[in-house]
CSV table of C-alpha atoms in Angstrom, one decimal:
chain,number,residue,atom,x,y,z
J,1,MET,CA,19.7,-18.5,20.5
J,2,THR,CA,22.8,-17.0,21.4
J,3,MET,CA,23.9,-13.6,21.5
J,4,THR,CA,25.7,-13.3,18.3
J,5,SER,CA,22.7,-15.0,16.0
J,6,MET,CA,20.0,-12.7,18.0
J,7,THR,CA,22.0,-9.3,17.1
J,8,GLY,CA,21.7,-11.1,13.5
J,9,HIS,CA,17.9,-11.8,14.0
J,10,HIS,CA,17.4,-8.1,14.9
J,11,MET,CA,19.9,-6.5,12.0
J,12,ARG,CA,17.8,-7.9,9.8
J,13,LEU,CA,14.6,-6.9,11.1
J,14,THR,CA,15.7,-3.1,11.3
J,15,ALA,CA,16.9,-3.2,7.4
J,16,LEU,CA,14.0,-4.9,6.2
J,17,ALA,CA,11.5,-2.7,8.4
J,18,MET,CA,14.4,0.6,7.0
J,19,THR,CA,13.5,-0.6,3.4
J,20,MET,CA,9.3,-0.3,4.5
J,21,LEU,CA,9.6,2.8,5.8
J,22,LEU,CA,11.4,4.6,2.9
J,23,PRO,CA,9.0,3.9,0.0
J,24,SER,CA,5.7,4.3,2.9
J,25,ALA,CA,7.3,8.0,3.1
J,26,GLY,CA,8.3,8.5,0.0
J,27,THR,CA,4.6,8.1,-0.7
J,28,SER,CA,3.2,10.8,1.5
J,29,ILE,CA,6.6,13.2,2.1
J,30,ALA,CA,6.0,14.6,-1.0
J,31,ASN,CA,2.3,15.9,-1.0
J,32,VAL,CA,2.6,18.6,1.2
J,33,ALA,CA,5.6,20.3,-0.8
J,34,LEU,CA,2.7,20.6,-3.7
J,35,PRO,CA,2.0,24.5,-3.2
J,36,THR,CA,5.6,25.1,-2.6
J,37,LEU,CA,6.8,23.2,-5.7
J,38,ALA,CA,3.8,25.3,-8.2
J,39,VAL,CA,5.1,28.6,-6.7
J,40,GLU,CA,8.8,27.9,-7.3
J,41,PHE,CA,9.0,26.7,-10.9
J,42,GLY,CA,5.9,28.8,-11.5
J,43,ALA,CA,3.5,25.7,-12.6
J,44,SER,CA,-0.2,25.5,-12.1
J,45,SER,CA,-1.5,23.1,-9.6
J,46,GLN,CA,-2.4,20.3,-12.3
J,47,ASP,CA,0.8,19.9,-13.8
J,48,VAL,CA,2.7,19.9,-9.8
J,49,GLN,CA,0.0,16.8,-9.5
J,50,TRP,CA,2.5,14.4,-11.4
J,51,VAL,CA,5.2,15.0,-8.7
J,52,VAL,CA,2.5,12.9,-7.0
J,53,ILE,CA,1.1,10.5,-10.0
J,54,ALA,CA,4.9,9.8,-11.6
J,55,TYR,CA,5.7,8.3,-8.4
J,56,LEU,CA,2.2,6.1,-8.2
J,57,LEU,CA,2.2,5.0,-11.5
J,58,ALA,CA,5.9,4.0,-11.6
J,59,THR,CA,5.4,1.8,-8.2
J,60,THR,CA,1.7,-0.3,-9.3
J,61,THR,CA,2.6,-0.8,-12.3
J,62,ILE,CA,6.0,-2.2,-12.2
J,63,ILE,CA,5.5,-4.1,-8.7
J,64,VAL,CA,4.8,-7.3,-9.5
J,65,ALA,CA,7.3,-7.6,-12.4
J,66,ALA,CA,10.2,-6.4,-9.2
J,67,GLY,CA,9.0,-9.3,-7.0
J,68,ARG,CA,9.5,-12.1,-10.4
J,69,LEU,CA,12.3,-10.1,-10.8
J,70,GLY,CA,13.4,-10.9,-7.3
J,71,ASP,CA,12.9,-14.7,-7.4
J,72,MET,CA,14.8,-15.1,-10.6
J,73,LEU,CA,18.2,-13.3,-10.1
J,74,GLY,CA,18.3,-12.8,-6.2
J,75,ARG,CA,16.5,-11.2,-4.0
J,76,ARG,CA,18.7,-10.0,-1.9
J,77,ARG,CA,20.7,-8.7,-5.3
J,78,ILE,CA,16.9,-7.0,-6.5
J,79,LEU,CA,16.1,-5.8,-3.1
J,80,LEU,CA,20.0,-4.1,-2.6
J,81,ILE,CA,19.6,-2.4,-6.2
J,82,GLY,CA,16.3,-1.0,-5.8
J,83,ILE,CA,17.5,0.7,-3.1
J,84,ALA,CA,20.5,2.8,-4.9
J,85,LEU,CA,17.9,3.2,-7.4
J,86,PHE,CA,15.4,4.5,-4.6
J,87,GLY,CA,18.3,6.6,-2.8
J,88,ALA,CA,20.1,8.3,-6.5
J,89,ALA,CA,16.2,8.5,-7.6
J,90,SER,CA,16.2,10.9,-4.6
J,91,ALA,CA,19.0,12.9,-5.0
J,92,ALA,CA,18.0,13.7,-8.1
J,93,ALA,CA,14.8,14.9,-7.7
J,94,ALA,CA,17.5,17.2,-4.7
J,95,LEU,CA,18.8,18.6,-7.8
J,96,ALA,CA,15.9,19.4,-10.3
J,97,PRO,CA,16.6,22.3,-12.2
J,98,SER,CA,12.7,22.5,-13.1
J,99,LEU,CA,9.1,20.9,-12.6
J,100,TRP,CA,10.0,17.8,-15.2
J,101,PRO,CA,13.3,16.8,-14.4
J,102,LEU,CA,11.9,16.0,-10.5
J,103,VAL,CA,8.8,14.4,-12.7
J,104,ALA,CA,11.1,12.0,-14.1
J,105,ALA,CA,13.2,11.6,-10.6
J,106,ARG,CA,9.9,10.3,-8.8
J,107,ALA,CA,9.2,8.2,-12.0
J,108,ALA,CA,12.5,6.8,-11.1
J,109,GLN,CA,12.1,6.8,-7.4
J,110,GLY,CA,8.8,5.1,-7.6
J,111,LEU,CA,10.7,1.7,-9.4
J,112,GLY,CA,12.9,1.7,-6.3
J,113,SER,CA,10.3,1.5,-4.4
J,114,ALA,CA,8.0,-1.2,-6.0
J,115,ILE,CA,11.4,-3.1,-5.6
J,116,MET,CA,11.2,-2.2,-2.4
J,117,MET,CA,7.8,-2.5,-0.9
J,118,ALA,CA,7.7,-6.3,-3.2
J,119,LEU,CA,10.7,-7.9,-1.9
J,120,ALA,CA,10.3,-6.2,1.4
J,121,VAL,CA,7.3,-8.9,1.9
J,122,ALA,CA,8.9,-11.5,0.2
J,123,GLY,CA,12.1,-11.1,2.3
J,124,VAL,CA,10.3,-11.9,5.8
J,125,GLY,CA,10.1,-15.9,4.5
J,126,ASP,CA,13.8,-15.6,3.5
J,127,LEU,CA,15.7,-14.2,6.8
J,128,VAL,CA,13.0,-15.1,10.2
J,129,PRO,CA,11.8,-18.1,11.1
J,130,LYS,CA,8.6,-20.0,10.3
J,131,HIS,CA,7.2,-19.2,14.1
J,132,ARG,CA,8.3,-14.8,14.3
J,133,ALA,CA,6.9,-14.8,10.5
J,134,GLY,CA,3.8,-12.9,11.9
J,135,ALA,CA,5.5,-10.7,14.4
J,136,ALA,CA,7.7,-9.9,11.5
J,137,MET,CA,5.3,-8.9,9.4
J,138,GLY,CA,3.2,-7.0,12.1
J,139,LEU,CA,6.3,-4.8,12.4
J,140,LEU,CA,6.5,-3.6,8.6
J,141,GLY,CA,2.9,-3.4,8.8
J,142,SER,CA,4.1,-0.8,12.2
J,143,VAL,CA,6.9,0.8,10.2
J,144,SER,CA,4.3,1.3,6.8
J,145,ALA,CA,2.2,3.0,9.1
J,146,VAL,CA,4.5,5.5,10.8
J,147,GLY,CA,5.8,6.2,7.7
J,148,THR,CA,2.9,7.3,6.0
J,149,ALA,CA,1.5,9.5,8.8
J,150,LEU,CA,5.6,11.1,9.5
J,151,GLY,CA,6.1,12.0,5.1
J,152,PRO,CA,4.0,15.6,6.0
J,153,SER,CA,5.3,16.3,9.1
J,154,LEU,CA,8.9,15.3,8.7
J,155,GLY,CA,7.9,16.5,5.2
J,156,GLY,CA,6.5,20.0,6.4
J,157,ALA,CA,9.6,20.5,9.0
J,158,LEU,CA,12.0,20.1,5.9
J,159,ILE,CA,10.7,22.5,3.7
J,160,ALA,CA,9.8,25.5,6.1
J,161,VAL,CA,13.5,25.1,7.8
J,162,SER,CA,15.7,24.3,4.3
J,163,GLY,CA,13.5,24.1,1.4
J,164,TRP,CA,10.9,21.8,-0.6
J,165,GLN,CA,15.7,20.2,-2.1
J,166,ALA,CA,15.7,19.1,2.1
J,167,VAL,CA,13.0,16.5,1.5
J,168,PHE,CA,14.4,14.9,-1.1
J,169,SER,CA,18.2,15.2,0.4
J,170,CYS,CA,16.2,13.3,3.2
J,171,LEU,CA,15.1,10.5,1.8
J,172,ALA,CA,18.3,10.3,-0.3
J,173,LEU,CA,20.6,9.7,3.0
J,174,LEU,CA,18.1,7.6,4.5
J,175,ALA,CA,18.5,5.6,1.5
J,176,ALA,CA,22.4,5.5,2.1
J,177,ALA,CA,21.7,4.3,5.6
J,178,THR,CA,19.8,1.3,4.5
J,179,LEU,CA,21.9,0.0,1.9
J,180,VAL,CA,24.9,-0.3,3.8
J,181,LEU,CA,22.6,-1.7,6.1
J,182,GLY,CA,21.2,-4.0,4.0
J,183,LEU,CA,24.5,-4.9,2.7
J,184,LEU,CA,25.7,-6.0,6.0
J,185,ALA,CA,22.8,-7.8,7.5
J,186,PHE,CA,21.4,-9.6,4.3
J,187,PRO,CA,22.8,-13.0,2.9
J,188,ARG,CA,23.6,-13.9,0.0
J,189,ASP,CA,21.5,-14.9,-2.4
J,190,ARG,CA,21.5,-19.2,-3.3
J,191,HIS,CA,20.9,-18.8,-6.6
J,192,PRO,CA,23.2,-21.3,-8.6
J,193,ALA,CA,25.6,-19.3,-10.8
J,194,GLY,CA,24.9,-19.5,-14.8
J,195,ALA,CA,21.0,-20.1,-13.9
J,196,ARG,CA,19.0,-19.3,-16.9
J,197,ILE,CA,16.9,-15.6,-17.0
J,198,GLU,CA,14.0,-15.8,-18.7
J,199,LEU,CA,12.2,-13.0,-18.6
J,200,ASP,CA,8.5,-12.2,-19.8
J,201,ILE,CA,8.8,-8.9,-21.4
J,202,PRO,CA,5.1,-9.2,-23.1
J,203,GLY,CA,3.2,-9.8,-19.6
J,204,ILE,CA,5.6,-7.2,-17.8
J,205,GLY,CA,4.6,-4.2,-21.0
J,206,SER,CA,1.1,-5.8,-21.0
J,207,LEU,CA,0.1,-5.5,-17.0
J,208,ALA,CA,2.1,-2.4,-16.8
J,209,ILE,CA,-0.5,-0.6,-19.7
J,210,SER,CA,-2.9,-1.8,-18.0
J,211,LEU,CA,-2.4,-0.9,-14.7
J,212,GLY,CA,-1.1,2.7,-15.6
J,213,ALA,CA,-4.3,3.3,-17.7
J,214,PHE,CA,-6.3,2.1,-14.4
J,215,ALA,CA,-4.1,4.5,-12.1
J,216,LEU,CA,-4.8,7.5,-14.6
J,217,VAL,CA,-8.3,7.3,-15.2
J,218,THR,CA,-8.5,7.2,-11.0
J,219,THR,CA,-6.2,9.8,-10.5
J,220,LEU,CA,-6.5,12.1,-13.2
J,221,GLU,CA,-9.2,14.7,-13.8
J,222,VAL,CA,-10.1,13.9,-17.0
J,223,ASP,CA,-13.8,14.1,-19.6
J,224,LEU,CA,-16.0,11.2,-19.8
J,225,GLN,CA,-15.0,10.6,-23.5
J,226,SER,CA,-10.8,10.3,-22.0
J,227,ALA,CA,-12.0,8.2,-18.7
J,228,LEU,CA,-13.6,6.1,-21.5
J,229,LEU,CA,-11.0,5.1,-23.8
J,230,LEU,CA,-8.1,4.6,-20.7
J,231,ALA,CA,-11.0,2.4,-19.4
J,232,ALA,CA,-11.1,0.5,-22.8
J,233,VAL,CA,-7.2,0.6,-22.7
J,234,ALA,CA,-7.3,-0.7,-19.7
J,235,LEU,CA,-9.3,-3.9,-20.8
J,236,VAL,CA,-7.3,-4.8,-23.9
J,237,ALA,CA,-4.0,-4.9,-22.0
J,238,VAL,CA,-6.0,-7.1,-19.4
J,239,ILE,CA,-7.2,-9.4,-21.9
J,240,ALA,CA,-3.7,-9.1,-23.6
J,241,PHE,CA,-2.4,-10.0,-20.5
J,242,VAL,CA,-4.3,-13.2,-19.8
J,243,MET,CA,-3.8,-14.4,-23.3
J,244,ILE,CA,0.2,-14.2,-22.9
J,245,GLU,CA,0.7,-15.3,-19.4
J,246,ARG,CA,-1.4,-18.6,-20.8
J,247,SER,CA,1.0,-19.2,-23.3
J,248,ALA,CA,4.3,-17.9,-21.7
J,249,THR,CA,7.4,-20.4,-20.6
J,250,ALA,CA,8.1,-18.4,-17.7
J,251,PRO,CA,4.9,-16.1,-16.9
J,252,LEU,CA,5.2,-13.0,-14.3
J,253,VAL,CA,2.1,-14.7,-12.6
J,254,GLN,CA,1.2,-18.3,-13.2
J,255,LEU,CA,-2.5,-18.1,-13.3
J,256,GLY,CA,-2.9,-21.3,-11.6
J,257,GLU,CA,-1.9,-19.6,-8.6
J,258,LEU,CA,-5.2,-17.8,-8.7
J,259,ARG,CA,-6.8,-20.6,-8.6
J,260,ASN,CA,-5.6,-21.0,-5.4
J,261,ARG,CA,-8.6,-20.0,-3.1
J,262,PRO,CA,-7.3,-18.8,-0.2
J,263,LEU,CA,-4.5,-16.9,-1.9
J,264,SER,CA,-7.2,-15.7,-4.7
J,265,ALA,CA,-9.3,-14.4,-1.2
J,266,GLY,CA,-6.8,-12.6,0.5
J,267,LEU,CA,-5.7,-10.8,-2.3
J,268,VAL,CA,-10.0,-9.7,-3.3
J,269,ALA,CA,-9.4,-9.0,0.8
J,270,ILE,CA,-6.5,-6.5,1.5
J,271,GLY,CA,-7.9,-4.9,-2.2
J,272,LEU,CA,-11.3,-3.6,-0.4
J,273,ILE,CA,-10.3,-3.5,3.0
J,274,SER,CA,-7.7,-0.7,1.3
J,275,ILE,CA,-10.7,1.2,0.0
J,276,ILE,CA,-12.0,1.5,3.5
J,277,MET,CA,-8.7,3.0,4.9
J,278,MET,CA,-7.8,5.0,2.0
J,279,SER,CA,-11.5,6.2,2.9
J,280,THR,CA,-10.4,7.8,6.2
J,281,LEU,CA,-7.8,9.9,4.6
J,282,VAL,CA,-10.0,11.0,2.1
J,283,VAL,CA,-13.6,11.5,3.4
J,284,SER,CA,-12.7,12.9,7.4
J,285,PRO,CA,-11.1,15.8,6.3
J,286,PHE,CA,-14.1,17.4,5.6
J,287,TYR,CA,-16.2,15.8,8.7
J,288,LEU,CA,-13.6,17.4,10.5
J,289,ALA,CA,-13.6,20.8,9.1
J,290,HIS,CA,-17.1,21.2,8.3
J,291,VAL,CA,-19.5,19.5,10.4
J,292,LEU,CA,-16.6,19.2,14.3
J,293,ASP,CA,-15.5,22.8,13.0
J,294,LEU,CA,-12.0,21.9,13.7
J,295,ASP,CA,-9.0,23.8,12.5
J,296,PRO,CA,-6.4,22.4,10.1
J,297,PHE,CA,-4.1,21.3,12.7
J,298,ALA,CA,-6.3,20.1,14.8
J,299,THR,CA,-7.8,18.2,11.8
J,300,GLY,CA,-4.2,16.5,11.2
J,301,LEU,CA,-3.8,15.8,15.0
J,302,VAL,CA,-7.1,13.5,15.0
J,303,MET,CA,-6.4,11.7,11.8
J,304,SER,CA,-3.0,11.1,13.2
J,305,VAL,CA,-4.7,8.7,15.7
J,306,GLY,CA,-5.7,5.9,12.7
J,307,PRO,CA,-2.0,5.8,11.6
J,308,ALA,CA,-0.6,5.7,15.8
J,309,VAL,CA,-3.0,3.2,16.2
J,310,ALA,CA,-2.5,1.1,13.5
J,311,ALA,CA,1.7,1.5,14.2
J,312,LEU,CA,0.8,0.7,17.8
J,313,THR,CA,-1.2,-2.4,16.6
J,314,GLY,CA,0.8,-3.7,14.2
J,315,VAL,CA,3.6,-5.4,16.1
J,316,PRO,CA,1.4,-7.5,18.6
J,317,ALA,CA,-0.9,-8.1,16.2
J,318,GLY,CA,1.6,-10.2,14.8
J,319,ARG,CA,2.5,-11.7,17.5
J,320,VAL,CA,-0.8,-13.2,18.0
J,321,VAL,CA,-0.7,-14.5,14.5
J,322,ASP,CA,2.2,-16.8,15.4
J,323,ARG,CA,-0.1,-17.8,18.5
J,324,ILE,CA,-3.1,-19.2,17.0
J,325,GLY,CA,-3.3,-18.6,13.4
J,326,GLY,CA,-4.2,-16.3,11.0
J,327,PRO,CA,-7.4,-17.3,9.9
J,328,ARG,CA,-8.6,-16.2,13.3
J,329,VAL,CA,-6.9,-12.7,14.0
J,330,SER,CA,-8.5,-12.3,10.3
J,331,PHE,CA,-11.8,-12.5,11.3
J,332,ILE,CA,-10.8,-11.1,14.6
J,333,GLY,CA,-9.7,-8.1,12.5
J,334,LEU,CA,-12.6,-8.2,9.7
J,335,GLY,CA,-14.7,-7.6,13.0
J,336,GLY,CA,-13.3,-4.0,13.7
J,337,VAL,CA,-13.8,-3.0,10.7
J,338,ILE,CA,-16.6,-3.6,10.2
J,339,ILE,CA,-18.0,-2.2,14.4
J,340,GLY,CA,-15.5,1.1,13.4
J,341,ALA,CA,-17.1,1.7,9.8
J,342,ALA,CA,-20.7,0.8,11.3
J,343,LEU,CA,-19.7,3.8,14.3
J,344,MET,CA,-19.0,6.3,11.3
J,345,VAL,CA,-22.5,5.8,10.1
J,346,LEU,CA,-24.5,5.3,13.4
J,347,LEU,CA,-22.3,7.9,16.0
J,348,PRO,CA,-24.4,11.6,15.4
J,349,ALA,CA,-21.8,14.6,14.8
J,350,ALA,CA,-23.0,15.1,19.2
J,351,ALA,CA,-20.1,12.3,19.7
J,352,GLY,CA,-18.1,15.0,18.7
J,353,VAL,CA,-13.9,14.1,18.6
J,354,PRO,CA,-14.4,11.2,20.9
J,355,GLY,CA,-17.1,9.3,18.8
J,356,TYR,CA,-14.8,9.4,15.6
J,357,ILE,CA,-11.5,8.7,17.5
J,358,ALA,CA,-12.7,6.2,18.6
J,359,ALA,CA,-14.3,5.0,15.2
J,360,LEU,CA,-11.2,5.3,13.6
J,361,SER,CA,-9.6,3.4,15.8
J,362,SER,CA,-11.5,0.4,16.1
J,363,ILE,CA,-10.7,0.9,12.3
J,364,THR,CA,-7.3,0.8,11.9
J,365,ALA,CA,-6.2,-2.0,14.4
J,366,GLY,CA,-8.7,-3.9,12.6
J,367,TYR,CA,-7.2,-3.1,9.7
J,368,ALA,CA,-3.5,-3.8,11.7
J,369,LEU,CA,-4.6,-7.0,12.3
J,370,PHE,CA,-6.4,-8.3,9.0
J,371,GLN,CA,-3.1,-7.4,7.2
J,372,SER,CA,-0.7,-8.5,9.4
J,373,ALA,CA,-2.8,-12.1,9.8
J,374,ASN,CA,-3.1,-12.0,5.6
J,375,ASN,CA,-0.1,-11.5,5.0
J,376,THR,CA,1.2,-14.2,7.1
J,377,SER,CA,-1.5,-16.9,5.9
J,378,ILE,CA,-0.8,-15.6,2.2
J,379,MET,CA,3.6,-15.6,2.0
J,380,SER,CA,3.5,-18.4,4.2
J,381,GLY,CA,1.7,-20.4,1.4
J,382,ALA,CA,4.5,-18.8,-1.4
J,383,ALA,CA,6.6,-21.4,-2.9
J,384,GLY,CA,10.3,-20.3,-2.2
J,385,ASP,CA,10.9,-19.2,-5.7
J,386,ARG,CA,7.6,-17.9,-6.0
J,387,ARG,CA,7.4,-15.4,-3.0
J,388,GLY,CA,8.8,-12.3,-4.6
J,389,ALA,CA,5.6,-12.4,-7.3
J,390,VAL,CA,3.0,-13.7,-4.7
J,391,SER,CA,4.3,-10.6,-2.4
J,392,GLY,CA,4.2,-8.1,-5.9
J,393,LEU,CA,0.9,-9.1,-5.8
J,394,LEU,CA,-0.3,-8.9,-2.5
J,395,ALA,CA,1.5,-5.1,-2.9
J,396,LEU,CA,-0.4,-4.4,-5.5
J,397,ALA,CA,-4.0,-5.4,-4.7
J,398,ARG,CA,-3.4,-2.7,-1.7
J,399,ASN,CA,-2.3,-0.4,-4.2
J,400,LEU,CA,-5.2,-1.2,-6.8
J,401,GLY,CA,-7.4,-1.0,-3.6
J,402,LEU,CA,-6.1,2.4,-2.1
J,403,ILE,CA,-6.3,4.2,-5.9
J,404,SER,CA,-9.8,2.8,-5.8
J,405,GLY,CA,-10.7,4.3,-2.6
J,406,ALA,CA,-9.2,7.7,-3.1
J,407,SER,CA,-11.9,8.0,-6.3
J,408,VAL,CA,-14.6,6.0,-5.8
J,409,MET,CA,-15.6,6.8,-2.4
J,410,GLY,CA,-14.3,10.3,-2.6
J,411,ALA,CA,-16.8,10.5,-5.4
J,412,ILE,CA,-19.5,9.0,-3.2
J,413,PHE,CA,-18.9,11.7,-0.3
J,414,ALA,CA,-19.2,14.8,-3.2
J,415,GLY,CA,-22.1,13.6,-4.9
J,416,THR,CA,-24.2,12.9,-1.2
J,417,SER,CA,-22.7,16.0,0.2
J,418,GLN,CA,-24.4,17.9,-2.4
J,419,LEU,CA,-27.6,16.4,-2.7
J,420,ALA,CA,-27.9,16.7,1.2
J,421,ILE,CA,-27.1,20.4,0.7
J,422,ALA,CA,-30.0,21.5,-1.1
J,423,GLY,CA,-31.7,20.3,1.7
J,424,LEU,CA,-30.3,20.2,5.1
J,425,PRO,CA,-27.1,22.3,6.4
J,426,ALA,CA,-24.5,19.2,7.5
J,427,GLY,CA,-23.8,17.7,3.8
J,428,ALA,CA,-21.0,16.6,4.9
J,429,GLU,CA,-22.4,14.5,7.6
J,430,VAL,CA,-24.6,13.5,5.8
J,431,GLY,CA,-22.0,12.4,2.8
J,432,MET,CA,-20.2,10.7,5.3
J,433,ARG,CA,-22.5,8.7,6.6
J,434,MET,CA,-23.3,7.4,3.2
J,435,THR,CA,-19.4,6.8,2.0
J,436,PHE,CA,-19.1,4.9,5.8
J,437,LEU,CA,-22.7,3.1,5.0
J,438,VAL,CA,-20.6,1.3,1.9
J,439,ALA,CA,-18.1,0.8,3.5
J,440,THR,CA,-19.2,-1.2,6.1
J,441,LEU,CA,-21.2,-3.2,3.2
J,442,ILE,CA,-17.5,-3.4,1.5
J,443,ALA,CA,-15.9,-4.9,5.0
J,444,LEU,CA,-18.8,-7.2,5.4
J,445,ALA,CA,-17.8,-8.8,1.9
J,446,ALA,CA,-14.1,-8.7,2.4
J,447,THR,CA,-15.5,-10.9,5.6
J,448,MET,CA,-17.3,-12.9,2.9
J,449,VAL,CA,-14.7,-13.7,0.9
J,450,THR,CA,-12.1,-14.1,3.8
J,451,PHE,CA,-14.6,-17.1,5.0
J,452,TRP,CA,-15.1,-18.9,1.5
J,453,GLY,CA,-10.9,-18.3,1.5
J,454,THR,CA,-10.7,-20.2,4.4
J,455,ARG,CA,-13.3,-22.6,4.0
J,456,ARG,CA,-11.9,-26.4,2.7
J,457,PRO,CA,-12.8,-27.5,-0.9
J,458,VAL,CA,-16.1,-30.3,-0.3
J,459,ASP,CA,-14.1,-33.8,-1.6
J,460,PRO,CA,-16.4,-34.6,-4.8
J,461,THR,CA,-15.2,-37.8,-3.9
J,462,PRO,CA,-18.3,-39.8,-2.4
J,463,HIS,CA,-17.6,-41.9,0.2
J,464,SER,CA,-18.7,-45.6,0.6
C-alpha cells in the first residue's frame, strides 16, 4: 500500500469514526443538562425529559429507513445529509428560546443521528478492504464507547464554563468538522443517473409507529391503561408492517432476509447483550452508592471503567476477528459477558470496588469482542445494495435492547430491592444480585442463539 493510499485509508477511517462519535455523544451529553434546563425554562422534570426522549424516539423510529434510503440514493450522499442535519439541529438547539423548540431541535438531531449510525457501519463495507473490516468495526465500537463515556463529563464541563447552550454549540462545531472531512474522504457514489427510486412509505410509517409506541411505553412513566394502549398500537402496527412488506414491490425490510439464520441470530443476540450492557448503567449507581458507600464522584469514576475497557478492547478485538474469524470471537466475547454477569451475582460485597471493577471489565470486554465479531459477520454477509438496510436493522436491534434493558432490568432491580428492604438492610445488594442473575440467563440465551446461527443447516436430502 502506497503512502498516498494509506493516507486516504486513514482519512476515511477517521471520517467514519467521527460519524459514529457524534450520535454516541449526542445520546449522553444532554442528560447532564436536564437539571439546568428545568431551571432555565421553568419546566417540570417530566417535561424536560422530552429533550432526551425526542432524540431517542427519532433515532429509533427512522434508523432502518435511513439505512435503506442510503442504499437507494447513495450512502455517501445520505450520510453527508445526515451529518449536515445533525449539525444544523445542534445549532438550532443552542439557539432555542424555550423548551419545546429545543425538543423539536433534538428530534431533528435524532434523525441525523439515525442516518449516521446506520450508514457509518454500512460504510465499512464500501470503504474498507474485507481483510481489514474487523479492525474497522472494532474502531467504530471503541469510538461509540468513547462518545458515550465522554458525553456526561464534557457536557458538565461545558455547562460549568459557558452554560447549557455550549453543549449543543460544541456538537454543531464537531458536526461541521466531520462534514468537511466526509466531503474530502468519502468517494462519490456509483449509482447510475436517473435510477428509479421506490420508497416504501407505508412500510416506513407502520414501522415508525410500532417502534415509537414501544419506545414510549418503555421510557415514559405511564399508568397501566396507557401502557396497554401503547402496547396494542405497537402490536397492530407490527402486524400491518409485516403485511405491507409481503406485498411491497420495494420493501423496506425483505422478510426473506430474516429467514437467513446468521442474520436473524446476530440481530437477536446483539439485542439480548445490549440489555445486559444497559443493566450496568441502570443498576450500578445504586449498588455503588448504597452498598459500597461511594460518593457521586467516586461512583462516576468507577462506572467510567466500563466504557474505558470497551474503548480499549474494540480495535484489538476487531484485529482478532480479522485473524481467526467472527464466530470464534463471538463465543469468546459471550463467555466474558457470562463470567462477568455471574461474578456480579456471586461476589460478596466485601470484594468491594476491585470485585465490582473485575466483573464490569469482564462484561464490557466481552461485549466489545462480541460486538466487533457479530457486526463484522452480519455486514460481510449483506448484499452490496442492502448494506444500509441491514446496518439499520443491526443498529435497531441494539437500540431496542438498550431501551428494554433500561425499563425491564430497572424494574427487576426496583422490585427485588423493595422486597428485600423489608427484611434485609442491604436491599440494593439483593436487587443487584437478582438483576444480574437474570442478566446471566440472558447471556446464556444469547450464546444459544449464536450457536444456532453459526450451525450449518442439516441437508434434508438423503445420501445414497
